[in-house]
C-alpha atoms as one frame of an Amber mdcrd trajectory, in Angstrom:
protein
 -23.905 -27.784 -15.608 -24.072 -30.260 -18.651 -22.100 -27.668 -20.916 -19.392
 -27.508 -18.343 -19.043 -31.399 -18.038 -19.061 -31.587 -21.942 -16.380 -28.981
 -22.218 -14.074 -30.912 -19.680 -14.683 -33.930 -21.654 -13.826 -32.670 -24.821
 -11.341 -29.848 -24.109  -7.823 -30.455 -24.497  -6.004 -31.074 -21.159  -4.000
 -27.560 -21.027  -7.163 -25.817 -21.903  -9.302 -27.433 -19.102  -6.266 -26.590
 -16.888  -6.127 -22.934 -17.930  -9.940 -22.510 -17.351  -9.767 -24.492 -14.100
  -7.030 -22.165 -12.879  -8.722 -19.071 -13.987 -11.990 -19.935 -12.410 -10.771
 -20.770  -9.141  -8.476 -17.941  -8.704 -11.147 -15.661  -9.921 -13.559 -16.986
  -7.291 -10.771 -16.917  -4.473  -9.794 -13.248  -5.531 -13.476 -12.338  -5.301
 -13.864 -13.819  -1.907 -10.637 -12.050  -0.818 -11.844  -8.643  -2.070 -14.986
  -8.967  -0.263 -13.164  -9.958   3.071 -11.092  -7.028   2.569 -13.796  -4.779
   2.138 -15.704  -5.604   5.148 -12.448  -5.531   7.285 -11.444  -9.229   7.794
  -8.003  -8.811   6.190  -5.083 -10.688   7.961  -1.749  -9.178   9.271  -0.121
 -12.468  10.516   3.303 -13.660   9.535   3.871 -17.452   8.599   7.219 -18.304
   9.030   9.047 -21.537   9.085  12.314 -23.185   7.826  13.868 -21.100   5.139
  10.856 -19.574   3.641   8.708 -16.558   5.049   5.363 -15.944   4.260   4.040
 -12.731   5.100   0.173 -12.369   4.647   0.141  -8.548   4.716   1.775  -8.327
   1.181   5.324  -7.178   2.259   6.860  -9.951   0.621   6.845 -11.324  -3.048
   5.608 -14.653  -2.325   2.452 -14.056  -0.079  -1.432 -15.340  -0.547  -1.991
 -12.132  -2.724   0.973 -12.558  -5.045   0.418 -15.929  -5.772  -3.299 -15.754
  -6.243  -2.654 -13.065  -8.889   0.064 -15.208 -10.425  -2.532 -17.698 -10.923
  -5.255 -15.173 -12.023  -2.642 -13.999 -14.666  -1.665 -17.189 -15.559  -5.100
 -18.936 -16.072  -6.889 -15.845 -17.889  -4.146 -15.435 -20.150  -3.707 -19.293
 -20.977  -7.587 -19.512 -21.552  -7.504 -16.564 -23.961  -4.607 -16.947 -25.952
  -4.994 -21.031 -26.162  -7.210 -20.845 -29.246  -5.179 -17.898 -30.818  -1.552
 -19.731 -30.930  -1.131 -22.886 -32.638   2.019 -23.554 -30.764   0.967 -24.411
 -27.143   4.506 -23.873 -25.639   4.077 -20.327 -26.777   0.805 -20.216 -24.902
   2.381 -21.739 -21.765   5.442 -19.098 -21.808   2.771 -16.279 -22.315   0.533
 -17.397 -19.619   3.760 -17.773 -17.216   4.963 -14.456 -18.258   1.677 -12.758
 -17.521   1.336 -14.573 -14.130   4.913 -13.520 -12.962   4.005  -9.762 -14.243
   0.767 -10.041 -12.041   2.890 -11.242  -9.207   5.661  -8.635  -9.426   2.748
  -5.919 -10.023   0.494  -6.678  -7.148   3.807  -6.967  -4.926   5.048  -3.347
  -6.184   1.421  -1.991  -5.527   1.252  -3.596  -1.987   4.754  -2.106  -1.062
   3.438   1.264  -2.377   0.206   1.120  -0.115   2.176  -0.047   2.773   4.545
   2.967   2.486   1.753   5.485   2.609   1.029   4.317   6.252   2.988   5.827
   9.276   3.265   5.124  12.661   1.017   7.999  13.728   3.318   9.920  16.338
   4.304  13.212  16.107   7.437  14.443  17.754   8.432  18.362  18.274  11.849
  17.374  17.965  11.425  16.126  14.349  10.298  19.815  13.182  13.341  21.774
  14.485  14.231  24.004  11.744  10.970  23.885   9.832   9.485  27.025   9.044
   5.887  28.016  10.176   3.601  30.884  10.928   2.370  32.713  14.032  -1.398
  31.705  14.843  -1.732  33.702  18.153   0.948  36.504  19.119   3.698  35.599
  21.104   4.097  38.104  23.882   7.673  37.299  24.635   9.965  34.719  26.809
   7.521  34.499  29.715   4.329  33.867  27.914   3.451  31.375  25.132   1.605
  32.025  21.831   0.552  29.572  19.129   2.327  28.530  15.951   1.080  26.511
  12.945   3.887  24.299  11.310   3.294  21.603   8.684   5.102  18.394   8.839
   4.377  15.465   6.574   1.466  16.910   5.039  -0.412  17.656   8.349  -0.915
  21.056  10.180   0.207  21.125  13.931  -0.718  23.793  16.148   1.722  24.267
  18.946   2.539  26.614  21.817   5.654  28.718  21.181   8.016  31.015  23.279
  10.357  33.514  21.743  13.132  35.715  22.890  11.101  38.636  21.510   7.447
  39.448  21.009   6.185  38.209  17.609   2.987  39.396  15.823   0.104  37.241
  14.370   0.832  36.259  11.029   4.726  36.428  11.126   6.960  33.942   9.591
   9.100  31.996  12.275  11.287  29.057  12.483  11.221  26.331  15.078  14.541
  26.666  17.171  14.357  23.711  19.566  11.538  21.528  20.943  10.807  22.240
  24.777   8.141  19.411  25.227   5.691  17.249  23.269   3.497  20.297  22.414
   5.769  23.486  22.859   8.403  24.588  20.873  10.999  27.675  21.113  10.948
  29.874  17.630  12.542  32.696  16.113  11.258  35.551  13.709  12.574  35.147
  10.237
């Protein structure tokens, strides 16, 4: 503890600021990572006036992006301070690194959020898609089963057709009948 006190008493002001920002933002980043890993991440939206701060990472200005700015700014400043003689250059590099971290994390969060989907499947969305017969379709009076791949998931649906279609045949969905039944034609 004495070494830290001596450092802050003897270090130039900007170096002390860089190290303080780096240390504090690293601790907050670690706490945020632990909270995220145990499942206590927030999804609330803080709005007021002209600014909207979105806690789930959808906006450029959020707790996560600001924290990443401070992380990049502090560590870059602390590392480059002894390297460059011109301290304005160090400050510009630190700000550039912080902004880069901020934009990078905002981009990554948007990419992750794009991966999520509403989780609902509608047979209306698969009209025109091609699949295969899983269980023979006897004809218009009796249903068989088909497999259709939609957005990376395989769906097994009841299916009717005007003519009998054997197992393994390739089909196209002509129309949706209900949430789990389609009308198909053989290709």
